[in-house]
C-alpha cells in the first residue's frame, strides 16, 4: 500500500483526471439520458415572460438567466419568484453600477477588508449564501467586449479571483463559479483572446460562451451563416484538459434568413443533435436568449416563424435536455 507523499500525489492526479473527464464526456451518457439543463433568458425577464415562453414551448424551463448590476436591489421580487417556483439560476453580477458608472477591476482586486468595495463583495457573498439554493454565479460576463470599461484582462482575472476568494472565505457553498466569454473570444487573436481573461481552473467550476448566429441582420455586416457547432467548437477545444465540471451555453440565438424561410428551424434541429455527438458530452446547460435585439432585423425570438417555433419545441421536448436540479 502506497503511503506518504507519493500516495498523496497519485490521489491528486486521480482527482484532476476525474474532474477533467466531466469536460470531455461522461461514460454511459446516451441520447435517452437527461444530460443537459434546458433554459432561457425570457422577455421580459420575470414571471410573466417566463410563463409565456413556457406556454409556447410546452415545458418548464430548467434554468433561467438573470443579470444584476453591482448595486442592484437583491434579491428582488422576480428572483424570489424564480426560487419559489423551482427555476435554477445562472446569475451574473456586473462591475457596473445602476447609474452606468463602472468599477475598476483593479480596485476590486486590491480592496482590503473594511473598505467599501470589500464590503460590497462580502454583501454579495452573504446574499448568495442566504438564497439557500444552488446557483451558477458569474462575475462580469463577457468582460472582453467594448461594453465593459473596467480594465485589462489581467485586471479582470485579479478581480475574479478576489470575488471568488471572498465568497469562499464567507462560506458560500451553494454557488458554482461560471466564467462566461463571447464565443468569438475563443478564436480571437487580438485583446479579446479568451486565454488573456481566463481566471484559472482553481477559480472556476464551469466555462461558458455566449453564441449568436448574426448572419447579416446587423447593418453594414455580411457574416456567414454560422451553425451553433461552428460557434461553440473553439470553446470546446479550449476547454479540453481543464479540470472543471463542465461547459455551459448561457446565451445562444439565431436570426432568420429571409431568403430561406426554414433555415433557422434547421439551425435548431442541428443544435438538438449537436450535444449528443461524441466529444460534446461536456456541455451541461444551454439557455436560449429569447429577447429582442437593438437591431430590428435580428430576429432572436423562438416564434419568429412557425417552423422555428416547432423546431425549438422539438428540442425542448427531447429527453436529452430534461436534466433537472433540486432547488
Tab-separated table of N, CA, C and O in Angstrom, residues 200-295:
chain	number	residue	atom	x	y	z
A	200	UNK	N	-8.342	30.764	-14.401
A	200	UNK	CA	-7.646	29.553	-13.980
A	200	UNK	C	-8.602	28.522	-13.408
A	200	UNK	O	-9.630	28.860	-12.810
A	201	UNK	N	-8.248	27.255	-13.574
A	201	UNK	CA	-9.125	26.162	-13.148
A	201	UNK	C	-9.481	26.235	-11.663
A	201	UNK	O	-10.581	25.847	-11.262
A	202	UNK	N	-8.562	26.699	-10.837
A	202	UNK	CA	-8.803	26.729	-9.395
A	202	UNK	C	-9.871	27.739	-8.995
A	202	UNK	O	-10.368	27.698	-7.870
A	203	UNK	N	-10.244	28.626	-9.924
A	203	UNK	CA	-11.197	29.692	-9.605
A	203	UNK	C	-12.494	29.604	-10.394
A	203	UNK	O	-13.335	30.509	-10.303
A	204	UNK	N	-12.676	28.558	-11.185
A	204	UNK	CA	-13.933	28.386	-11.897
A	204	UNK	C	-14.405	26.944	-11.738
A	204	UNK	O	-13.612	26.034	-11.486
A	205	UNK	N	-15.709	26.756	-11.895
A	205	UNK	CA	-16.288	25.421	-11.934
A	205	UNK	C	-16.768	25.065	-13.334
A	205	UNK	O	-16.681	23.916	-13.761
A	206	UNK	N	-17.293	26.072	-14.027
A	206	UNK	CA	-17.814	25.878	-15.380
A	206	UNK	C	-17.275	26.969	-16.302
A	206	UNK	O	-16.957	28.067	-15.861
A	207	UNK	N	-17.234	26.655	-17.572
A	207	UNK	CA	-16.806	27.574	-18.615
A	207	UNK	C	-17.979	27.786	-19.566
A	207	UNK	O	-18.660	26.824	-19.939
A	208	UNK	N	-18.255	29.042	-19.940
A	208	UNK	CA	-19.399	29.315	-20.799
A	208	UNK	C	-19.068	30.253	-21.934
A	208	UNK	O	-18.165	31.084	-21.831
A	209	UNK	N	-19.837	30.117	-23.024
A	209	UNK	CA	-19.696	31.009	-24.173
A	209	UNK	C	-21.078	31.437	-24.640
A	209	UNK	O	-21.979	30.599	-24.792
A	210	UNK	N	-21.254	32.739	-24.861
A	210	UNK	CA	-22.477	33.272	-25.441
A	210	UNK	C	-22.319	33.260	-26.955
A	210	UNK	O	-21.377	33.857	-27.497
A	211	UNK	N	-23.240	32.580	-27.646
A	211	UNK	CA	-23.055	32.281	-29.072
A	211	UNK	C	-24.250	32.763	-29.882
A	211	UNK	O	-25.386	32.339	-29.636
A	212	UNK	N	-23.989	33.618	-30.893
A	212	UNK	CA	-25.047	34.188	-31.718
A	212	UNK	C	-24.755	34.002	-33.199
A	212	UNK	O	-23.654	34.290	-33.667
A	213	UNK	N	-25.761	33.539	-33.917
A	213	UNK	CA	-25.699	33.480	-35.376
A	213	UNK	C	-26.326	34.769	-35.919
A	213	UNK	O	-27.524	34.839	-36.178
A	214	UNK	N	-25.478	35.786	-36.075
A	214	UNK	CA	-25.956	37.103	-36.504
A	214	UNK	C	-26.327	37.105	-37.994
A	214	UNK	O	-27.192	37.869	-38.415
A	215	UNK	N	-25.624	36.296	-38.781
A	215	UNK	CA	-25.758	36.297	-40.242
A	215	UNK	C	-25.604	37.748	-40.720
A	215	UNK	O	-24.605	38.393	-40.390
A	216	UNK	N	-26.541	38.274	-41.468
A	216	UNK	CA	-26.405	39.647	-41.980
A	216	UNK	C	-27.476	40.570	-41.404
A	216	UNK	O	-27.896	41.533	-42.053
A	217	UNK	N	-27.917	40.277	-40.144
A	217	UNK	CA	-29.017	41.073	-39.583
A	217	UNK	C	-28.563	42.422	-39.043
A	217	UNK	O	-29.396	43.303	-38.808
A	218	UNK	N	-27.268	42.606	-38.828
A	218	UNK	CA	-26.780	43.899	-38.360
A	218	UNK	C	-26.423	44.782	-39.547
A	218	UNK	O	-25.794	44.318	-40.512
A	219	UNK	N	-26.783	46.046	-39.504
A	219	UNK	CA	-26.478	46.946	-40.621
A	219	UNK	C	-24.983	46.995	-40.919
A	219	UNK	O	-24.156	47.059	-40.006
A	220	UNK	N	-24.630	46.917	-42.192
A	220	UNK	CA	-23.241	47.052	-42.608
A	220	UNK	C	-22.390	45.815	-42.432
A	220	UNK	O	-21.172	45.869	-42.593
A	221	UNK	N	-23.001	44.678	-42.068
A	221	UNK	CA	-22.235	43.441	-41.893
A	221	UNK	C	-22.767	42.366	-42.833
A	221	UNK	O	-23.936	42.380	-43.219
A	222	UNK	N	-21.886	41.441	-43.181
A	222	UNK	CA	-22.281	40.338	-44.053
A	222	UNK	C	-21.548	39.082	-43.588
A	222	UNK	O	-20.599	38.617	-44.224
A	223	UNK	N	-21.984	38.550	-42.458
A	223	UNK	CA	-21.352	37.373	-41.878
A	223	UNK	C	-21.863	36.100	-42.544
A	223	UNK	O	-22.975	36.074	-43.086
A	224	UNK	N	-21.091	35.024	-42.494
A	224	UNK	CA	-21.616	33.742	-42.963
A	224	UNK	C	-22.698	33.242	-42.015
A	224	UNK	O	-22.784	33.681	-40.866
A	225	UNK	N	-23.517	32.331	-42.504
A	225	UNK	CA	-24.489	31.656	-41.640
A	225	UNK	C	-23.726	30.649	-40.791
A	225	UNK	O	-23.126	29.718	-41.299
A	226	UNK	N	-23.722	30.860	-39.472
A	226	UNK	CA	-22.926	30.025	-38.572
A	226	UNK	C	-23.805	29.067	-37.784
A	226	UNK	O	-24.730	29.486	-37.090
A	227	UNK	N	-23.500	27.791	-37.868
A	227	UNK	CA	-24.173	26.804	-37.029
A	227	UNK	C	-23.722	26.987	-35.586
A	227	UNK	O	-22.670	27.573	-35.307
A	228	UNK	N	-24.494	26.452	-34.657
A	228	UNK	CA	-24.096	26.516	-33.257
A	228	UNK	C	-22.814	25.712	-33.046
A	228	UNK	O	-21.964	26.085	-32.221
A	229	UNK	N	-22.647	24.649	-33.786
A	229	UNK	CA	-21.423	23.858	-33.682
A	229	UNK	C	-20.196	24.682	-34.045
A	229	UNK	O	-19.180	24.665	-33.338
A	230	UNK	N	-20.291	25.426	-35.126
A	230	UNK	CA	-19.156	26.248	-35.553
A	230	UNK	C	-18.861	27.339	-34.524
A	230	UNK	O	-17.693	27.653	-34.246
A	231	UNK	N	-19.893	27.902	-33.942
A	231	UNK	CA	-19.708	28.966	-32.961
A	231	UNK	C	-19.074	28.461	-31.672
A	231	UNK	O	-18.238	29.149	-31.073
A	232	UNK	N	-19.449	27.262	-31.228
A	232	UNK	CA	-19.020	26.760	-29.930
A	232	UNK	C	-17.769	25.897	-29.964
A	232	UNK	O	-17.130	25.685	-28.926
A	233	UNK	N	-17.406	25.393	-31.130
A	233	UNK	CA	-16.282	24.456	-31.175
A	233	UNK	C	-14.975	25.052	-30.641
A	233	UNK	O	-14.216	24.339	-29.959
A	234	UNK	N	-14.665	26.327	-30.913
A	234	UNK	CA	-13.430	26.877	-30.337
A	234	UNK	C	-13.394	26.801	-28.814
A	234	UNK	O	-12.349	26.502	-28.233
A	235	UNK	N	-14.517	27.051	-28.129
A	235	UNK	CA	-14.523	26.911	-26.671
A	235	UNK	C	-14.356	25.455	-26.271
A	235	UNK	O	-13.647	25.145	-25.307
A	236	UNK	N	-15.023	24.561	-26.979
A	236	UNK	CA	-14.913	23.137	-26.650
A	236	UNK	C	-13.459	22.692	-26.715
A	236	UNK	O	-12.965	21.959	-25.848
A	237	UNK	N	-12.739	23.133	-27.729
A	237	UNK	CA	-11.323	22.770	-27.877
A	237	UNK	C	-10.483	23.433	-26.792
A	237	UNK	O	-9.565	22.820	-26.241
A	238	UNK	N	-10.781	24.692	-26.484
A	238	UNK	CA	-10.057	25.416	-25.430
A	238	UNK	C	-10.188	24.689	-24.097
A	238	UNK	O	-9.243	24.622	-23.305
A	239	UNK	N	-11.369	24.132	-23.831
A	239	UNK	CA	-11.662	23.524	-22.531
A	239	UNK	C	-11.016	22.168	-22.330
A	239	UNK	O	-10.903	21.696	-21.194
A	240	UNK	N	-10.580	21.542	-23.405
A	240	UNK	CA	-10.037	20.193	-23.279
A	240	UNK	C	-8.824	20.185	-22.351
A	240	UNK	O	-7.908	20.989	-22.500
A	241	UNK	N	-8.851	19.275	-21.378
A	241	UNK	CA	-7.757	19.165	-20.432
A	241	UNK	C	-7.904	20.012	-19.192
A	241	UNK	O	-7.101	19.884	-18.272
A	242	UNK	N	-8.913	20.884	-19.159
A	242	UNK	CA	-9.118	21.712	-17.975
A	242	UNK	C	-9.928	20.957	-16.929
A	242	UNK	O	-10.922	20.304	-17.252
A	243	UNK	N	-9.498	21.045	-15.684
A	243	UNK	CA	-10.130	20.312	-14.585
A	243	UNK	C	-11.315	21.097	-14.045
A	243	UNK	O	-11.262	21.699	-12.968
A	244	UNK	N	-12.401	21.124	-14.818
A	244	UNK	CA	-13.617	21.821	-14.428
A	244	UNK	C	-14.803	20.864	-14.541
A	244	UNK	O	-14.669	19.760	-15.073
A	245	UNK	N	-15.954	21.295	-14.060
A	245	UNK	CA	-17.113	20.411	-14.023
A	245	UNK	C	-17.815	20.279	-15.365
A	245	UNK	O	-18.519	19.294	-15.593
A	246	UNK	N	-17.685	21.271	-16.223
A	246	UNK	CA	-18.361	21.171	-17.499
A	246	UNK	C	-18.465	22.510	-18.203
A	246	UNK	O	-17.928	23.529	-17.746
A	247	UNK	N	-19.190	22.492	-19.323
A	247	UNK	CA	-19.367	23.660	-20.180
A	247	UNK	C	-20.827	24.080	-20.192
A	247	UNK	O	-21.729	23.262	-20.039
A	248	UNK	N	-21.048	25.372	-20.404
A	248	UNK	CA	-22.388	25.931	-20.483
A	248	UNK	C	-22.500	26.840	-21.711
A	248	UNK	O	-21.502	27.398	-22.179
A	249	UNK	N	-23.735	26.985	-22.193
A	249	UNK	CA	-24.037	27.991	-23.212
A	249	UNK	C	-25.067	28.925	-22.577
A	249	UNK	O	-26.277	28.725	-22.713
A	250	UNK	N	-24.611	29.953	-21.851
A	250	UNK	CA	-25.532	30.803	-21.086
A	250	UNK	C	-26.450	31.654	-21.954
A	250	UNK	O	-27.515	32.072	-21.500
A	251	UNK	N	-26.015	31.940	-23.194
A	251	UNK	CA	-26.849	32.642	-24.163
A	251	UNK	C	-26.553	32.044	-25.537
A	251	UNK	O	-25.391	31.839	-25.885
A	252	UNK	N	-27.589	31.755	-26.301
A	252	UNK	CA	-27.408	31.405	-27.703
A	252	UNK	C	-28.666	31.785	-28.455
A	252	UNK	O	-29.768	31.799	-27.891
A	253	UNK	N	-28.514	32.140	-29.724
A	253	UNK	CA	-29.669	32.551	-30.521
A	253	UNK	C	-29.287	32.606	-31.990
A	253	UNK	O	-28.108	32.713	-32.348
A	254	UNK	N	-30.301	32.547	-32.820
A	254	UNK	CA	-30.109	32.702	-34.261
A	254	UNK	C	-31.183	33.621	-34.819
A	254	UNK	O	-32.331	33.617	-34.359
A	255	UNK	N	-30.800	34.380	-35.820
A	255	UNK	CA	-31.760	35.162	-36.574
A	255	UNK	C	-32.349	34.300	-37.688
A	255	UNK	O	-31.925	33.156	-37.896
A	256	UNK	N	-33.327	34.833	-38.395
A	256	UNK	CA	-33.899	34.159	-39.553
A	256	UNK	C	-33.113	34.536	-40.820
A	256	UNK	O	-32.412	35.554	-40.848
A	257	UNK	N	-33.213	33.696	-41.830
A	257	UNK	CA	-32.670	34.003	-43.151
A	257	UNK	C	-33.853	34.320	-44.065
A	257	UNK	O	-34.613	33.412	-44.426
A	258	UNK	N	-34.036	35.591	-44.449
A	258	UNK	CA	-35.199	35.951	-45.269
A	258	UNK	C	-35.271	35.181	-46.589
A	258	UNK	O	-36.368	34.959	-47.123
A	259	UNK	N	-34.120	34.744	-47.091
A	259	UNK	CA	-34.104	34.037	-48.372
A	259	UNK	C	-34.413	32.549	-48.229
A	259	UNK	O	-34.751	31.888	-49.222
A	260	UNK	N	-34.271	32.019	-47.000
A	260	UNK	CA	-34.544	30.599	-46.756
A	260	UNK	C	-35.398	30.492	-45.493
A	260	UNK	O	-34.869	30.399	-44.383
A	261	UNK	N	-36.719	30.466	-45.648
A	261	UNK	CA	-37.627	30.555	-44.503
A	261	UNK	C	-37.445	29.469	-43.436
A	261	UNK	O	-37.773	29.701	-42.272
A	262	UNK	N	-36.941	28.301	-43.802
A	262	UNK	CA	-36.802	27.213	-42.828
A	262	UNK	C	-35.382	27.075	-42.272
A	262	UNK	O	-35.085	26.109	-41.572
A	263	UNK	N	-34.521	28.030	-42.565
A	263	UNK	CA	-33.118	27.872	-42.206
A	263	UNK	C	-32.905	27.946	-40.691
A	263	UNK	O	-32.092	27.205	-40.137
A	264	UNK	N	-33.608	28.844	-40.015
A	264	UNK	CA	-33.474	28.927	-38.558
A	264	UNK	C	-34.043	27.672	-37.901
A	264	UNK	O	-33.483	27.172	-36.921
A	265	UNK	N	-35.138	27.150	-38.431
A	265	UNK	CA	-35.699	25.903	-37.898
A	265	UNK	C	-34.677	24.780	-37.985
A	265	UNK	O	-34.503	23.994	-37.041
A	266	UNK	N	-33.975	24.698	-39.109
A	266	UNK	CA	-32.945	23.677	-39.256
A	266	UNK	C	-31.796	23.926	-38.291
A	266	UNK	O	-31.173	22.971	-37.779
A	267	UNK	N	-31.500	25.187	-38.010
A	267	UNK	CA	-30.454	25.563	-37.043
A	267	UNK	C	-30.791	24.975	-35.677
A	267	UNK	O	-29.931	24.424	-34.999
A	268	UNK	N	-32.067	25.061	-35.273
A	268	UNK	CA	-32.499	24.459	-34.013
A	268	UNK	C	-32.403	22.933	-34.058
A	268	UNK	O	-31.987	22.297	-33.083
A	269	UNK	N	-32.802	22.364	-35.175
A	269	UNK	CA	-32.740	20.903	-35.316
A	269	UNK	C	-31.305	20.415	-35.221
A	269	UNK	O	-31.013	19.399	-34.569
A	270	UNK	N	-30.394	21.136	-35.862
A	270	UNK	CA	-28.978	20.775	-35.794
A	270	UNK	C	-28.443	20.937	-34.371
A	270	UNK	O	-27.615	20.137	-33.916
A	271	UNK	N	-28.888	21.986	-33.676
A	271	UNK	CA	-28.462	22.202	-32.286
A	271	UNK	C	-28.936	21.064	-31.400
A	271	UNK	O	-28.211	20.623	-30.495
A	272	UNK	N	-30.121	20.572	-31.659
A	272	UNK	CA	-30.656	19.458	-30.872
A	272	UNK	C	-29.755	18.226	-30.984
A	272	UNK	O	-29.517	17.522	-30.000
A	273	UNK	N	-29.236	17.984	-32.179
A	273	UNK	CA	-28.369	16.819	-32.391
A	273	UNK	C	-26.943	17.056	-31.905
A	273	UNK	O	-26.227	16.107	-31.570
A	274	UNK	N	-26.527	18.327	-31.851
A	274	UNK	CA	-25.123	18.658	-31.601
A	274	UNK	C	-24.594	18.091	-30.295
A	274	UNK	O	-23.531	17.458	-30.258
A	275	UNK	N	-25.313	18.309	-29.192
A	275	UNK	CA	-24.770	17.978	-27.876
A	275	UNK	C	-24.825	16.488	-27.570
A	275	UNK	O	-24.319	16.050	-26.539
A	276	UNK	N	-25.402	15.711	-28.493
A	276	UNK	CA	-25.400	14.254	-28.370
A	276	UNK	C	-24.203	13.636	-29.085
A	276	UNK	O	-23.958	12.435	-28.979
A	277	UNK	N	-23.451	14.461	-29.814
A	277	UNK	CA	-22.313	13.959	-30.578
A	277	UNK	C	-21.150	13.598	-29.658
A	277	UNK	O	-20.967	14.212	-28.599
A	278	UNK	N	-20.378	12.620	-30.082
A	278	UNK	CA	-19.179	12.250	-29.334
A	278	UNK	C	-18.269	13.456	-29.198
A	278	UNK	O	-18.006	14.165	-30.178
A	279	UNK	N	-17.792	13.689	-27.990
A	279	UNK	CA	-16.912	14.815	-27.733
A	279	UNK	C	-17.625	16.061	-27.252
A	279	UNK	O	-16.982	17.026	-26.851
A	280	UNK	N	-18.967	16.039	-27.278
A	280	UNK	CA	-19.746	17.203	-26.859
A	280	UNK	C	-20.506	16.952	-25.560
A	280	UNK	O	-21.322	17.767	-25.137
A	281	UNK	N	-20.203	15.828	-24.901
A	281	UNK	CA	-20.930	15.483	-23.684
A	281	UNK	C	-20.587	16.388	-22.508
A	281	UNK	O	-21.261	16.358	-21.475
A	282	UNK	N	-19.529	17.177	-22.643
A	282	UNK	CA	-19.134	18.068	-21.555
A	282	UNK	C	-20.074	19.241	-21.359
A	282	UNK	O	-19.997	19.931	-20.343
A	283	UNK	N	-20.976	19.475	-22.314
A	283	UNK	CA	-21.925	20.587	-22.186
A	283	UNK	C	-23.055	20.184	-21.250
A	283	UNK	O	-23.742	19.195	-21.471
A	284	UNK	N	-23.256	20.975	-20.193
A	284	UNK	CA	-24.206	20.634	-19.142
A	284	UNK	C	-25.420	21.554	-19.088
A	284	UNK	O	-26.354	21.296	-18.323
A	285	UNK	N	-25.432	22.620	-19.890
A	285	UNK	CA	-26.581	23.513	-19.880
A	285	UNK	C	-26.586	24.419	-21.091
A	285	UNK	O	-25.524	24.886	-21.521
A	286	UNK	N	-27.774	24.652	-21.670
A	286	UNK	CA	-27.932	25.586	-22.785
A	286	UNK	C	-29.145	26.468	-22.491
A	286	UNK	O	-30.202	25.980	-22.137
A	287	UNK	N	-28.978	27.789	-22.639
A	287	UNK	CA	-30.049	28.730	-22.315
A	287	UNK	C	-30.257	29.678	-23.490
A	287	UNK	O	-29.360	30.444	-23.855
A	288	UNK	N	-31.440	29.621	-24.072
A	288	UNK	CA	-31.727	30.420	-25.263
A	288	UNK	C	-32.016	31.872	-24.882
A	288	UNK	O	-32.692	32.155	-23.888
A	289	UNK	N	-31.524	32.784	-25.714
A	289	UNK	CA	-31.706	34.215	-25.483
A	289	UNK	C	-32.965	34.651	-26.224
A	289	UNK	O	-32.901	35.160	-27.350
A	290	UNK	N	-34.111	34.447	-25.589
A	290	UNK	CA	-35.396	34.748	-26.216
A	290	UNK	C	-35.782	36.194	-25.945
A	290	UNK	O	-36.698	36.489	-25.189
A	291	UNK	N	-35.057	37.090	-26.599
A	291	UNK	CA	-35.181	38.510	-26.288
A	291	UNK	C	-34.991	39.325	-27.556
A	291	UNK	O	-34.356	38.881	-28.501
A	292	UNK	N	-35.534	40.521	-27.565
A	292	UNK	CA	-35.374	41.403	-28.715
A	292	UNK	C	-33.945	41.921	-28.796
A	292	UNK	O	-33.207	41.934	-27.810
A	293	UNK	N	-33.551	42.333	-29.976
A	293	UNK	CA	-32.238	42.915	-30.209
A	293	UNK	C	-32.397	44.395	-30.529
A	293	UNK	O	-33.457	44.832	-30.987
A	294	UNK	N	-31.332	45.168	-30.300
A	294	UNK	CA	-31.383	46.577	-30.685
A	294	UNK	C	-31.359	46.728	-32.189
A	294	UNK	O	-31.636	47.811	-32.711
A	295	UNK	N	-31.025	45.638	-32.904
A	295	UNK	CA	-31.061	45.638	-34.357
A	295	UNK	C	-32.370	44.984	-34.800
A	295	UNK	O	-32.598	43.799	-34.559
